[in-house]
Coordinates of C-alpha atoms in Angstrom, one line a residue:
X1 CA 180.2 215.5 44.2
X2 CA 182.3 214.2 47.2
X3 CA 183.0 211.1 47.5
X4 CA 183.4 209.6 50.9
X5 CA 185.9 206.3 51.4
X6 CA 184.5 204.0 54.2
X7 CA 185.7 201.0 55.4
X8 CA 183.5 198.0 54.3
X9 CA 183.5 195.5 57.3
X10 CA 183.9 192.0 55.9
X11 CA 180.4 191.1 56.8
X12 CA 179.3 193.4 54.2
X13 CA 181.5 192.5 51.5
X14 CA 179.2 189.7 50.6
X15 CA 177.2 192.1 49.3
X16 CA 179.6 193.5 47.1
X17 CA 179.5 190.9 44.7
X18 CA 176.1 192.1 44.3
X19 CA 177.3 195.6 42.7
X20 CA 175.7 197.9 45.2
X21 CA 176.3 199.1 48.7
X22 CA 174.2 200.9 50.9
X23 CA 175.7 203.1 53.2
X24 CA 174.9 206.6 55.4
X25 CA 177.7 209.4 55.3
X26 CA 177.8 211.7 58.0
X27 CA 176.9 214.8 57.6
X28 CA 174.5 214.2 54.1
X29 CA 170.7 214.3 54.3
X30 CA 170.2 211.4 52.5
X31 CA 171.2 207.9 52.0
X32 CA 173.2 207.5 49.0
X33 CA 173.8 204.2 47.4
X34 CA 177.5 203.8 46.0
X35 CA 178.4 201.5 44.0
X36 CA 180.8 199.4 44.7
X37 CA 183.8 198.4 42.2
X38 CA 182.9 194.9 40.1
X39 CA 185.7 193.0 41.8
X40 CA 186.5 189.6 40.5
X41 CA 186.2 187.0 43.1
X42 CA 187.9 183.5 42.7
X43 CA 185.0 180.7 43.0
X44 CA 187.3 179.0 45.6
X45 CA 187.5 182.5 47.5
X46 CA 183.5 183.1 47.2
X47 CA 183.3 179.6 49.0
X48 CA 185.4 180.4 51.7
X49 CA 183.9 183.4 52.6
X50 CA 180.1 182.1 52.7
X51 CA 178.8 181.6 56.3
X52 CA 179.0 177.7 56.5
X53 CA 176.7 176.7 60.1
X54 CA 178.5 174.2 62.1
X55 CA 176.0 172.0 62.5
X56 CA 176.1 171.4 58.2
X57 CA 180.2 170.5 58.8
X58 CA 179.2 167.9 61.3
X59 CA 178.7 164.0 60.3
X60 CA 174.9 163.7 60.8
X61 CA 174.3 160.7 63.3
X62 CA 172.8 158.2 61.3
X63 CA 169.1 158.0 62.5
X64 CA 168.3 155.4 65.2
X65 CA 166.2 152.6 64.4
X66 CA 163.3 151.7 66.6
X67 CA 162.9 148.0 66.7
X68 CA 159.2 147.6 67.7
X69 CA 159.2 145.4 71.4
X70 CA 157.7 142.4 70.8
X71 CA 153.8 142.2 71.5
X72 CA 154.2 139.7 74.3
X73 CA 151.7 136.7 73.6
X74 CA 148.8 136.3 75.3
X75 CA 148.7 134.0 78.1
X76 CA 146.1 131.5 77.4
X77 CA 143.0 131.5 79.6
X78 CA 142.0 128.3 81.7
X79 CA 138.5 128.5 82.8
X80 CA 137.9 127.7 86.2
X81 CA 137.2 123.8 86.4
X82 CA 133.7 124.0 88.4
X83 CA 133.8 122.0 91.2
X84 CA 131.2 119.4 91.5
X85 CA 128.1 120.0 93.8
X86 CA 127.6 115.8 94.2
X87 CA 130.3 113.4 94.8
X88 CA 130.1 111.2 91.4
X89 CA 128.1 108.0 91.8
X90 CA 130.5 105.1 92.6
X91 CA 130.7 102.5 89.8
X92 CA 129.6 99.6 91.3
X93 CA 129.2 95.8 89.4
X94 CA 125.4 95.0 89.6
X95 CA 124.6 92.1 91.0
X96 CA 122.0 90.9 88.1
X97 CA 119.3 88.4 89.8
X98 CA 118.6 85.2 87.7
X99 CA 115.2 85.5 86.0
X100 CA 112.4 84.0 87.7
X101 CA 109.9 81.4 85.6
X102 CA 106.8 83.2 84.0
X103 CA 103.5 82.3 85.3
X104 CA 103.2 79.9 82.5
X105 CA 106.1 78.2 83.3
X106 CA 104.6 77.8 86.7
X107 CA 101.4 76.8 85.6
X108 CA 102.7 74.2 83.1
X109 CA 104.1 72.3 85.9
X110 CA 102.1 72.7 89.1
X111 CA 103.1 70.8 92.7
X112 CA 100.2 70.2 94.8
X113 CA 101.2 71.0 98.1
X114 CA 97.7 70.9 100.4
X115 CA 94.5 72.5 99.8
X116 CA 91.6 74.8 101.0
X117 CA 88.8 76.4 100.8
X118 CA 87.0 79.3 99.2
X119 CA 85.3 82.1 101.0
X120 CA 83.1 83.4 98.5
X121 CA 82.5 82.4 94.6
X122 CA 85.6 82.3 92.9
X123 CA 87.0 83.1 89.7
X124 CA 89.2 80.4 87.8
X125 CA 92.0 82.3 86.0
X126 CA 94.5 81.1 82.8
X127 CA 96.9 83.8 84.6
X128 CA 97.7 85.8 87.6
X129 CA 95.6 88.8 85.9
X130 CA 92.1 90.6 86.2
X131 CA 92.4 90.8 82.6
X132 CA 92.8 86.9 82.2
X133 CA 90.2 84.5 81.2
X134 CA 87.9 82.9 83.8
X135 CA 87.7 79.9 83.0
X136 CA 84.9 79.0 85.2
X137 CA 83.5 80.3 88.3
X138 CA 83.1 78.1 92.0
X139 CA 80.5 78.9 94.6
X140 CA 81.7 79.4 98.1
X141 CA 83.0 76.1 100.7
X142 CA 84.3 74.4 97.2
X143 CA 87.3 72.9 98.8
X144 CA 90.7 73.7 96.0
X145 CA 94.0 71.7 95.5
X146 CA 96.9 74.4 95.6
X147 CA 100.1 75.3 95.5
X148 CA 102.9 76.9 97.6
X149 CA 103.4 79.2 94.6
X150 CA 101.9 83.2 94.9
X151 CA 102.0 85.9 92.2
X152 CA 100.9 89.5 92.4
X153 CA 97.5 88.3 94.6
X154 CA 97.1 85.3 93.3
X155 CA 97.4 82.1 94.4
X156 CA 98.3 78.7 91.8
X157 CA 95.7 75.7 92.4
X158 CA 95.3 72.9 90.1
X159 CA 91.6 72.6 89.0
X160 CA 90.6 69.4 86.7
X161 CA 94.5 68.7 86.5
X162 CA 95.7 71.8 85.3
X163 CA 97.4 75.0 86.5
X164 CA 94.8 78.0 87.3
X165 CA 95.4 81.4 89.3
X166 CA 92.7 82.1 92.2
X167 CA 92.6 85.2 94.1
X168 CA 94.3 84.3 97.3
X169 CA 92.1 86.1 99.7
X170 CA 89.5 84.3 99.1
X171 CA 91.1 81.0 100.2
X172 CA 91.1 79.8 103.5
X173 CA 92.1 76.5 105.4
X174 CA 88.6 76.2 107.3
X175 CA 85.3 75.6 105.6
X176 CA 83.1 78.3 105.5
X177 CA 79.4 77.7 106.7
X178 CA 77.1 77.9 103.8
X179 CA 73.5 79.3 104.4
X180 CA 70.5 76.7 104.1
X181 CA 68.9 78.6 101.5
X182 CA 72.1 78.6 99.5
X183 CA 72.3 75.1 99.1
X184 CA 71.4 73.9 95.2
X185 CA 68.2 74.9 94.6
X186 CA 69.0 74.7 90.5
X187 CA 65.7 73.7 88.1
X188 CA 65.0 72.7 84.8
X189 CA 61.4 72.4 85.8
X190 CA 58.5 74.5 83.6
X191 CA 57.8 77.6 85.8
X192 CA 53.9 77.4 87.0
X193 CA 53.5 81.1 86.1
X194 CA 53.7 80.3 82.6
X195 CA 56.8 79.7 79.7
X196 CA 55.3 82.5 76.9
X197 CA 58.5 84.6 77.7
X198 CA 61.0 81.8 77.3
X199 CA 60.3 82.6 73.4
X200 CA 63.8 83.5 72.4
X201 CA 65.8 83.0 75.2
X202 CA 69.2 80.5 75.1
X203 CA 69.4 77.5 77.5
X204 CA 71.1 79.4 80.3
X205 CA 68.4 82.4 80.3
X206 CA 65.6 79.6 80.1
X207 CA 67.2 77.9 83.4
X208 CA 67.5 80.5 85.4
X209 CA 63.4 82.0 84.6
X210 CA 62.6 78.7 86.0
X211 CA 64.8 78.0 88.9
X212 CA 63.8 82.3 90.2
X213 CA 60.4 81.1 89.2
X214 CA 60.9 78.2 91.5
X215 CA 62.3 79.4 94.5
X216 CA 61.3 83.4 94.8
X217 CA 57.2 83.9 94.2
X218 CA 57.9 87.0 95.5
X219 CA 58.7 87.9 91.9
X220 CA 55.5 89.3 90.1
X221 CA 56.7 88.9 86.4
X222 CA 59.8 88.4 84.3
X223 CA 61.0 90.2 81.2
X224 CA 63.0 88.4 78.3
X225 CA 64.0 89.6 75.2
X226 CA 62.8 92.5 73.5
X227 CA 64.2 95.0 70.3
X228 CA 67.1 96.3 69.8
X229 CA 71.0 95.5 70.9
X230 CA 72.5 94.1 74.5
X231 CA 71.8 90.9 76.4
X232 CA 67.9 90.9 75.7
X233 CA 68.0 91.5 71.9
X234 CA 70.3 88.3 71.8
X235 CA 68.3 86.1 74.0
X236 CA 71.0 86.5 77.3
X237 CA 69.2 88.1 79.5
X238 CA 65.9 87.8 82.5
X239 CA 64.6 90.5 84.5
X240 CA 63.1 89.7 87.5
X241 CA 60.2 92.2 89.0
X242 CA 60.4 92.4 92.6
X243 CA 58.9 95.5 94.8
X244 CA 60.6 94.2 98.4
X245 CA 64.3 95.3 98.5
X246 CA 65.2 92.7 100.7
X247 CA 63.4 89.9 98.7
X248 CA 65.2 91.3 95.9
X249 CA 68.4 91.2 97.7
X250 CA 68.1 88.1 98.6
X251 CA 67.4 87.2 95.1
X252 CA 70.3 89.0 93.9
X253 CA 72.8 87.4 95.7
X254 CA 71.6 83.7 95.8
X255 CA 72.1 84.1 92.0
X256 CA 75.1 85.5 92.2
X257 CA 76.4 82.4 94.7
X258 CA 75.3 80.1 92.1
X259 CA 76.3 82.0 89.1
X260 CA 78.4 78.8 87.5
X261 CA 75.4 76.3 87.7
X262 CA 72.8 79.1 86.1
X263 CA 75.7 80.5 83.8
X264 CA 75.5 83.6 85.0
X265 CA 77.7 86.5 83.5
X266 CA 76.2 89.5 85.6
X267 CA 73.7 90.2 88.2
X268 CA 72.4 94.2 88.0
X269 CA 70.2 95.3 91.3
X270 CA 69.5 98.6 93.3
X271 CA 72.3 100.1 91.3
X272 CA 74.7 97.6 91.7
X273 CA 76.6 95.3 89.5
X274 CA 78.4 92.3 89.9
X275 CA 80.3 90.3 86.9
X276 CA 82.1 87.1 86.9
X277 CA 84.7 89.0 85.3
X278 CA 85.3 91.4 88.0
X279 CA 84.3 89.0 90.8
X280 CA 86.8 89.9 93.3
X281 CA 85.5 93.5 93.8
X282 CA 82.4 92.4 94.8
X283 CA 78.9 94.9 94.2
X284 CA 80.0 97.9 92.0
X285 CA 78.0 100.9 92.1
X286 CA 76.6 102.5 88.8
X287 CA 76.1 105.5 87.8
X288 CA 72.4 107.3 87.7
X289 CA 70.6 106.3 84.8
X290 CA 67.3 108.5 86.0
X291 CA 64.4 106.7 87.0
X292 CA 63.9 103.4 89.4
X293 CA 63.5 101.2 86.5
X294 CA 66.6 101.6 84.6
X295 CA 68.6 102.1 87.6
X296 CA 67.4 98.8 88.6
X297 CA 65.5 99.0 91.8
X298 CA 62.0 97.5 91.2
X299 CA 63.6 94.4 89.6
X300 CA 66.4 92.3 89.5
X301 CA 68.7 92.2 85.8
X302 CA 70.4 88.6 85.1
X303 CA 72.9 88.1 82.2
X304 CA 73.6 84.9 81.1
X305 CA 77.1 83.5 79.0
X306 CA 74.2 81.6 76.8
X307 CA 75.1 77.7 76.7
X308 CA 77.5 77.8 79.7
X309 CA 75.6 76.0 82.1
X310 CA 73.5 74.0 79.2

């Protein structure tokens, strides 16, 4: 065998620590591997012939440190301040007006200062009120000491020396003219027609059967008391049959003018009510009841207080 001596570049002599070298010779048909001569190699030696990269020689930069930015605080957020639609209500001291006196004050101490007249029947009042208690009731042209003092309507009179309200349209300073046939006319007298149906009745119902008796024979029959509840089952109470409207009109309304001297409380005719209580409104009507009788228009319906007038 021929043995061929090549030059071993240094590159490859790396590789001959290894033991074997892998070379082609010119001229041979195949690839023979030599092996290459165990040479001992100094460690210090081996190290310096190792590749050694550059970049392993160099001082690594020490790695930069990224310091976060501070997340910037939030600016706060002011809500709009709304501007107001109205310009605020200037404060302003109220002037507080002294209390006036109460009616009772005012009745407790009245000043006459003149007087007149009333108009129509009139209601006596404790106060300046519908609601108040009539005290009594005065027929028309009664001439009243009063006051300078009004309140809500009414006006203050004194009657029998004390302080009492009166409506105050129904006062005037001329006396009104009073018809013939409303002048007295009261009786205590037995009515000719008979007293069976006083049976029952109290002293004011008795009066006025006989004072209608006495002055309106167009009435054909009266009616007292009778069952059950209301002002005829407690002996209050006179109806007076009449056919003529305007006889029974004029029944109706004399009775009502002298309501205090009969102690009348109500007068009911051709569906129509009048009270003392609600004097000042005059004739009410009422509602349908269903036939002429109890809607009142073949007779005329008086209430009486009982022992008023008595």
């Amino acid at each position: 065998m021929r043995v061929a001596r090549v030059a071993v570049p240094l590159a490859l002599a790396g590789l001959a620590t290894t033991g074997v070298v892998a070379f082609a010779v010119p001229g041979s048909d195949a690839q023979t591997a030599v092996p290459a001569p165990a040479t001992s190699v100094p460690d210090g030696a081996a190290l310096r012939e190792q590749p050694v990269s550059r970049d392993l020689q160099r001082t690594p930069s020490p790695t930069p440190v990224v310091t976060p930015s501070p997340t910037p605080t939030p600016s706060p957020t002011v809500a709009p301040t709304t501007k107001p639609t109205t310009r605020p209500a200037t404060t302003k001291k109220a002037t507080e007006k002294p209390a006036g006196p109460t009616a009772e004050q005012q009745a407790a101490h009245p000043k006459v200062s003149g007087s007149l007249w009333s108009t129509d029947e009139l209601n006596i009042r404790t106060d300046p009120s519908k609601k108040a208690d009539v005290v009594t009731v005065v027929p028309a042209a009664t001439k009243l000491s009063v006051t300078s003092v009004r309140r809500d309507g009414y006006r203050l009179v004194v009657f029998k020396g004390e302080g009492r309200w009166v409506t105050a349209q129904y006062l005037s300073e001329k006396k009104p003219k009073v018809a013939a046939s409303d002048a007295g006319g009261v009786t205590n007298a037995p009515c000719g027609k008979g007293s069976a149906m006083e049976r029952g009745l109290t002293p004011d119902a008795v009066l006025v059967h006989r004072t209608v008796c006495a002055r309106f024979p167009q009435v054909s029959s009266f009616g007292g008391t009778r069952g059950g509840g209301g002002f005829h089952g407690s002996g209050q109470a006179v109806d007076c049959m009449i056919s003529d409207s305007t006889a029974g009109w004029a029944l109706a309304r004399w009775v009502r003018a002298h309501a205090r001297e009969l102690g009348v409380s109500e007068v009911i005719y051709s569906q129509k009510i009048w009270t003392v209580q609600r004097s000042g409104e005059g004739w009410r009507s009422m509602s349908d009841r269903g036939s002429a009788t109890a809607n009142h228009y073949d007779h005329v319906h008086v209430s009486v207080y009982g022992h008023w007038a008595a």
